[in-house]
Amino acid sequence: MNGERIRVRGLVQGVGFRPTVWRLAQDLGLTGEVRNDGEGVLIRIWGPPPERDRFCAELLVQCPPLARIDALERQPCDEPPPAAGFRIVASVAGSVHTGIVPDAATCPACRRELFDPADRRYRYPFINCTHCGPRLSIVAAIPYDRANTSMAVFAMCAACQREYEDPGDRRFHAQPNACAICGPRVWISERGGQALDPAVLGAVDAIAAASHLLGQGAIVAIKGIGGFHLACDATDARAVAELRRRKARFAKPFALMARDLDVIRRFARLDAIEAEQLASVAAPILLLAADGAERVADEVAPGQTTIGFMLPYSPIHHLLLDAWERPLVMTSGNRSDEPQCTDNDEAAERLHGLADYWLWHDRAIVNRVDDSVVRILDGAPRLLRRARGYAPAPLNLPPGFAAGPPILAFGGELKNTICLLQDGQAVLSQHLGDLEDARTAREYERTIDLYLELFRHQPAWFALDHHPGYRSTLVGIERAARAEVPIRRIQHHHAHIAAVLADNGWPLAGGRVLGIALDGLGYGADGTLWGGELLLADYAGYERVGWLAPTPLPGGGKAILEPWRTAYAHLATHLGWERVRAAYPDLEVVQWLADRPLEILDRQMATGFNAPVTSACGRLFDAVAAVLGIGRGGIQYEGQAAIELEALACRAGDDDTSAYPFAWREAVEGAPSDTIELDPTPMWQALLADLAAGRSAPEVAVRFHRGLAEAVANGAARLAARHHCSTTALSGGVFQNRLLFEDLALRLRGLGLVVLAHRQVPTNDGGLSLGQAVVAAAQVIG
Amino acid sequence: MGHGAGGRAMAQLIDELFQRHLDNPLLRQHNDQALFTPPPGRLVISTDGHVITPLFFPGGDIGSLAVHGTINDVAMAGARPLYLAAGFVLEEGFPLADLDRLVASMAAASRSAGVPIVTGDTKVVERGKGDGCFITTTGLGVVPDGVAISGDQARPGDAVLVSGSLGDHGVAILSQREGLGFATEIRSDSAALHDLVAAMVAAVPGIHCLRDPTRGGLATTLNELARQSGVGMRLREAAIPIQPAVAAACELLGLDPLYVANEGKLVAICAADDADILLAAMRAHPLGAQAARIGEVVADPHRFVQMETRFGGQRIVDWLAGEPLPRIC
Ligand SMILES: [Fe+3]
Ligand SMILES: [Mg+2]
Ligand SMILES: [Zn+2]
Ligand SMILES: [Zn+2]
């Protein structure tokens, strides 16, 4: 018997998989056919067994760059072989489940053609092939055909059409295929909107003109793959400061783009894993240690020891940066706190006054897709923002979830993503952003509809956070009523822990772990705000066995924006303000706080009026940062105080290994008997004593980090022993902090515990929807 | 103050107290109802239960508030209020002197508004079963011909106006209740708005919507109107009038003044072409001197009320689901 059927599952459609199969079969002299269908790709081949074995082995090796083979199943086939040759069978409409792959950075072959004067696409800024180019950003509906993308308005010329139809060509069925004759084009305009002739600047084309203007210190708005960027020379302090002023973004770091790894190495330390991540097809922003020989302008990342770098990922960027030996700022094209622009008219209006020049193009961006962010933490790359290059590639769920019903999870409030669960896979949307913004909230609803269509998803359940004020929850409740879909409300930190379990392939029947959720704020089961929790958890349920001592937030949300309020609440609650004042009358922070309207805060804390109580770890970071003078009066972006506290700690020497003491209290009044509460009182006593003794702020910051890591590790070990579990699962926004994360992980392993932490999914609320979905699934599966 | 059988004498006493302060011909009929001939036209009726701590606050008390609140609800239909009815629930032991003060205040409010309280009732409940004093008032009014004001009339393009600064009442109450000590500066704006409404209707009979942003503040009222009319709204933060002392108090307490209650303010929505005339009419009236145009109605399937912040962002001004809780993670 010389025939067999080969079933290939994974990301195998719309990525040049069938041409690869075709070429391989031709090379090995096999006959047969290949087709896309509802389950992936089906191959039928005939030929001698050794050749067929080689075919399968080679397919795994030669798998196209954007494809992902999850399974390859071989079965004998009795049918007679076809007459001769190997052919690609056209897909039957409606039977194909193509899904959508992420946008991918320009491949090496396209890059070569882009800079080859002899190539017909020399300097054509929309060059792409089945191995690279836009996907999610241009698609409006399925199937993923040109007609359902923003390329629909560009009719292919004869040359492009030939490539598109030739199975031997890299551009076979490349939906965004185009050239200068038939495809999208770029142009440049000045502030007032009038087009600018590149020749006037002595430039060969619009992109060269933009590059030239950037060199003169201009701020240029650049339309890219998933949105607009604002760009300027990152070494030009005046330009960077001007960009900050115009954007009204005064503190949050700007991302940078550099032509190649060599340029990046001059400004940042770069190890092998980081270099590999930067050069990957996803081409994310990497957070790197900013200690190269040269420095970008201080205004790029004030108060930071890291900078975010990415490589060019579209032909536009390659052309723009070709002549640049220095990095460019490439920050999202928006005013502070808004989503970046995607539409030309919208950009002209919203970016008015922000840019000196605009580099436009006429391929519409259908879906906003932000740049992804990766940081190497505890030796592994971890996604902190999952968007371009990653979404919407499905994540394979751990064993046990294949039987689950289709579930739609609505995510959190900030850094929102949504998640679809079906067929043992989770599709996590790209980072959508903060739903308090009206534009993002609108996009949020549109994205829900888009994903339901793209993945033909009919949810049997909705999974929502418990917070009554999250827009995601409100939208979910409204949609549930309309569509008559039942709801499951999932506790915020249970969702965090479930997300990290799913991220690590922890089986549904894997049993309980000790979840360590160190987070900002999440709505707790008791109506208070949680965020420093030790949860004995599996997918279906949890028990709250430990927490940070509750502390009020006088002023509610205001306390988050003004960390001095939280600092005062901590000192007043855990030490007593009068005692602090009496003991340290000369301490700068004590005098500073004494000048604030403390009697109002006291009153709020006494009556509970707009002073919700929280156990959140993020707020403890705020309090310590504020005592040290960081962000005390007001922060500019979420998590700023904690991020700058980490940066401060990184400036301390390594010779001192002291850690501030904390105390675990067993079974505090009103709590179940085997629970523990972390009391920060000894930490505050030691910290204030250090400040009074003139210890430097970096040293205090590092001792705080170490003390917290030590305390959490010890508490976790105590509970793990008590409840007979040996695995810890770390999640929550605080684990973006490298110092705390790595120190805690080290200590936990030292105590004999296994540590699970996020990799493919953000540890912050960007990963929340995945956790909500798997918790709901586990509860429904039962 | 007594309760039950022993309280009969007390009931008598209370009755006399009401007669003395609220005296008018209809009340003097001493019936369980007031009898009158309504004027021609369409009638509106509205009722509201008033519960507030503290009972006395800078700028008013529960008595005047119960009069103003119901007059305003009637007036928001563009109506001229005619009569009020009042029902009291008093807790056993409530000081008679306080009751005397409250009823006197009600009488003064009713007299100066020109809307008499023509019937009423009093119940005394056991100690611990009430919070001193609750007052329910019902108002009756008549709507002039040609006026068709309703919450479902807002249309894309319409202008959104407010009659003055926001948050004064709520902050005055909080300040008093929480002992926060802004009491001297900030007074409740509690007032009867029917005279202002009459002037507005005279200037622009075709006003689309009127509503007083009481509990839940401006944000809640605009969301109600947006939902009722099936539209969205866009506000400009910089255009919304807020007294500096109120803004400072909100800042200190971490409150959003858009969610703080008002008792003497109204929101008006009218065609953009009428906005200047209406605004001028409002500003010509003492209760509308600080009136401002704060935004516009837009077509929006999501019915978002959104506000352009001082930085140019577009923040959603959402419904408030219970207590405000931080949403930052
Ligand atoms: Fe969270
Ligand atoms: Mg009412
Ligand atoms: Zn390519
Ligand atoms: Zn072409």
mmCIF file of N, CA, C and O and ligand atoms in Angstrom, chain A residues 120 156-157 160 178-179 181-183, ligand 4:
data_model
loop_
_atom_site.group_PDB
_atom_site.id
_atom_site.type_symbol
_atom_site.label_atom_id
_atom_site.label_comp_id
_atom_site.label_asym_id
_atom_site.label_seq_id
_atom_site.Cartn_x
_atom_site.Cartn_y
_atom_site.Cartn_z
ATOM 1 N N ARG A 120 11.398 44.304 -8.928
ATOM 2 C CA ARG A 120 10.276 45.168 -9.336
ATOM 3 C C ARG A 120 9.606 45.831 -8.124
ATOM 4 O O ARG A 120 8.799 46.732 -8.279
ATOM 5 N N MET A 156 -5.379 43.610 -8.181
ATOM 6 C CA MET A 156 -4.018 43.204 -8.509
ATOM 7 C C MET A 156 -3.722 43.386 -9.992
ATOM 8 O O MET A 156 -4.564 43.084 -10.837
ATOM 9 N N CYS A 157 -2.498 43.851 -10.288
ATOM 10 C CA CYS A 157 -2.046 43.933 -11.675
ATOM 11 C C CYS A 157 -1.735 42.514 -12.168
ATOM 12 O O CYS A 157 -1.706 41.566 -11.380
ATOM 13 N N CYS A 160 1.196 40.760 -10.319
ATOM 14 C CA CYS A 160 0.853 40.350 -8.951
ATOM 15 C C CYS A 160 -0.106 39.167 -8.977
ATOM 16 O O CYS A 160 0.011 38.237 -8.190
ATOM 17 N N ALA A 178 0.830 43.003 -3.431
ATOM 18 C CA ALA A 178 0.694 44.290 -4.115
ATOM 19 C C ALA A 178 2.044 44.727 -4.666
ATOM 20 O O ALA A 178 3.086 44.192 -4.280
ATOM 21 N N CYS A 179 1.999 45.694 -5.557
ATOM 22 C CA CYS A 179 3.238 46.317 -6.021
ATOM 23 C C CYS A 179 2.953 47.790 -6.296
ATOM 24 O O CYS A 179 1.827 48.253 -6.154
ATOM 25 N N ILE A 181 2.563 49.339 -8.887
ATOM 26 C CA ILE A 181 1.618 49.614 -9.969
ATOM 27 C C ILE A 181 0.177 49.505 -9.481
ATOM 28 O O ILE A 181 -0.687 50.305 -9.827
ATOM 29 N N CYS A 182 -0.079 48.504 -8.642
ATOM 30 C CA CYS A 182 -1.465 48.210 -8.294
ATOM 31 C C CYS A 182 -1.816 48.436 -6.817
ATOM 32 O O CYS A 182 -2.986 48.429 -6.458
ATOM 33 N N GLY A 183 -0.822 48.602 -5.968
ATOM 34 C CA GLY A 183 -1.107 48.549 -4.536
ATOM 35 C C GLY A 183 -1.201 49.896 -3.844
ATOM 36 O O GLY A 183 -1.247 50.947 -4.496
HETATM 37 ZN ZN ZN C 4 0.891 44.661 -8.722
#
